[in-house]
């Protein structure tokens, strides 16, 4: 979530990578907006990684973000690992998926290189 917000608000970032960050949801005084609210104003390319079996971030939410980014012709990308759960990159969690985590890391490095980071 924070990577998406930083990509929308930072004037210094060149690119960002978001690992299963929430895209939409309720608001509070501390979280008045969600990444989907900023989709039209994302300033830098973001690659977002999500699990197809994440029970906290729905595929519907990911698709809303994908469509919002397409409307503004954003170079951002969303990658969904069909069998991954939330936390698939965290090797200390039961949801860790070595294959998906290694692929996401390889894609992250390539993303940053392609975008001048």
Short mmCIF file of C-alpha atoms in Angstrom, two decimals:
data_model
loop_
_atom_site.label_atom_id
_atom_site.label_comp_id
_atom_site.label_asym_id
_atom_site.label_seq_id
_atom_site.Cartn_x
_atom_site.Cartn_y
_atom_site.Cartn_z
CA UNK A 1 0.00 0.00 0.00
CA UNK A 2 2.73 2.43 0.97
CA UNK A 3 4.68 1.84 -2.27
CA UNK A 4 1.61 2.79 -4.32
CA UNK A 5 1.00 5.91 -2.25
CA UNK A 6 4.65 6.95 -2.45
CA UNK A 7 4.58 6.46 -6.23
CA UNK A 8 1.62 8.83 -6.42
CA UNK A 9 2.99 11.51 -4.11
CA UNK A 10 6.79 11.46 -4.41
CA UNK A 11 8.69 13.82 -6.66
CA UNK A 12 11.93 11.85 -6.19
CA UNK A 13 11.01 8.23 -6.95
CA UNK A 14 11.82 6.74 -10.37
CA UNK A 15 9.92 3.47 -9.93
CA UNK A 16 8.35 1.36 -7.22
CA UNK A 17 7.53 -2.25 -6.39
CA UNK A 18 4.54 -3.20 -4.27
CA UNK A 19 4.31 -6.61 -2.67
CA UNK A 20 0.67 -7.51 -1.93
CA UNK A 21 -0.28 -4.07 -0.70
CA UNK A 22 -3.93 -3.27 -0.17
CA UNK A 23 -5.42 -1.29 -3.08
CA UNK A 24 -8.80 -0.24 -1.73
CA UNK A 25 -10.81 -0.29 1.45
CA UNK A 26 -12.25 1.80 4.18
CA UNK A 27 -10.79 5.09 5.26
CA UNK A 28 -9.79 6.46 8.62
CA UNK A 29 -8.19 9.74 9.69
CA UNK A 30 -4.81 7.97 9.36
CA UNK A 31 -5.65 6.38 5.99
CA UNK A 32 -7.91 8.90 4.24
CA UNK A 33 -7.18 7.51 0.75
CA UNK A 34 -6.23 4.17 -0.74
CA UNK A 35 -4.01 3.46 -3.76
CA UNK A 36 -7.01 3.02 -6.06
CA UNK A 37 -8.00 6.60 -5.25
CA UNK A 38 -4.66 7.74 -6.72
CA UNK A 39 -4.57 5.44 -9.77
CA UNK A 40 -4.93 8.34 -12.19
CA UNK A 41 -2.08 10.23 -10.57
CA UNK A 42 0.58 7.58 -10.11
CA UNK A 43 3.72 9.51 -11.07
CA UNK A 44 6.16 6.63 -11.51
CA UNK A 45 5.89 3.10 -12.87
CA UNK A 46 4.89 0.55 -10.23
CA UNK A 47 5.07 -3.20 -10.47
CA UNK A 48 2.66 -4.83 -8.06
CA UNK A 49 2.80 -8.46 -6.97
CA UNK A 50 -0.28 -10.24 -5.65
CA UNK A 51 -1.43 -13.70 -4.69
CA UNK A 52 -4.39 -15.23 -6.42
CA UNK A 53 -5.38 -16.90 -3.15
CA UNK A 54 -4.93 -13.83 -0.96
CA UNK A 55 -8.03 -13.63 1.22
CA UNK A 56 -7.38 -9.98 2.12
CA UNK A 57 -6.80 -8.50 -1.33
CA UNK A 58 -9.39 -9.70 -3.81
CA UNK A 59 -8.82 -10.39 -7.47
CA UNK A 60 -11.66 -7.92 -8.07
CA UNK A 61 -9.65 -5.20 -6.31
CA UNK A 62 -6.57 -6.02 -8.40
CA UNK A 63 -8.64 -5.89 -11.58
CA UNK A 64 -10.07 -2.49 -10.60
CA UNK A 65 -6.54 -1.18 -10.23
CA UNK A 66 -5.45 -2.73 -13.52
CA UNK A 67 -8.35 -1.10 -15.37
CA UNK A 68 -7.78 2.26 -13.67
CA UNK A 69 -4.11 2.18 -14.70
CA UNK A 70 -5.00 1.23 -18.28
CA UNK A 71 -7.40 4.17 -18.57
CA UNK A 72 -4.56 6.62 -17.88
CA UNK A 73 -2.08 4.61 -20.00
CA UNK A 74 0.16 3.95 -17.00
CA UNK A 75 3.33 1.90 -17.58
CA UNK A 76 2.64 0.15 -14.26
CA UNK A 77 2.15 -3.61 -14.18
CA UNK A 78 0.27 -6.01 -11.92
CA UNK A 79 1.46 -9.59 -11.54
CA UNK A 80 -0.78 -12.20 -9.94
CA UNK A 81 0.62 -15.55 -8.87
CA UNK A 82 -2.46 -17.79 -9.09
CA UNK A 83 -1.62 -20.15 -6.24
CA UNK A 84 0.08 -17.66 -3.92
CA UNK A 85 -1.36 -16.40 -0.67
CA UNK A 86 -0.82 -13.11 1.11
CA UNK A 87 2.77 -12.95 2.32
CA UNK A 88 4.13 -15.27 -0.37
CA UNK A 89 7.43 -13.35 -0.37
CA UNK A 90 8.02 -13.55 3.40
CA UNK A 91 10.18 -16.63 3.99
CA UNK A 92 9.30 -16.67 7.69
CA UNK A 93 5.56 -17.16 7.03
CA UNK A 94 3.72 -20.39 6.28
CA UNK A 95 2.38 -18.70 3.13
CA UNK A 96 5.90 -18.35 1.68
CA UNK A 97 6.20 -19.55 -1.92
CA UNK A 98 9.83 -19.94 -2.94
CA UNK A 99 9.11 -20.15 -6.66
CA UNK A 100 6.84 -17.10 -6.70
CA UNK A 101 9.13 -15.10 -4.39
CA UNK A 102 12.17 -15.77 -6.56
CA UNK A 103 10.26 -14.80 -9.70
CA UNK A 104 8.98 -11.60 -8.06
CA UNK A 105 12.49 -10.64 -6.96
CA UNK A 106 13.90 -11.23 -10.45
CA UNK A 107 11.11 -9.13 -11.95
CA UNK A 108 11.65 -6.39 -9.35
CA UNK A 109 15.34 -6.05 -10.18
CA UNK A 110 14.59 -5.99 -13.92
CA UNK A 111 11.83 -3.41 -13.33
CA UNK A 112 14.13 -1.08 -11.46
CA UNK A 113 16.89 -1.46 -14.06
CA UNK A 114 14.44 -0.80 -16.91
CA UNK A 115 13.22 2.33 -15.13
CA UNK A 116 16.63 3.81 -14.33
CA UNK A 117 16.84 2.95 -10.66
#
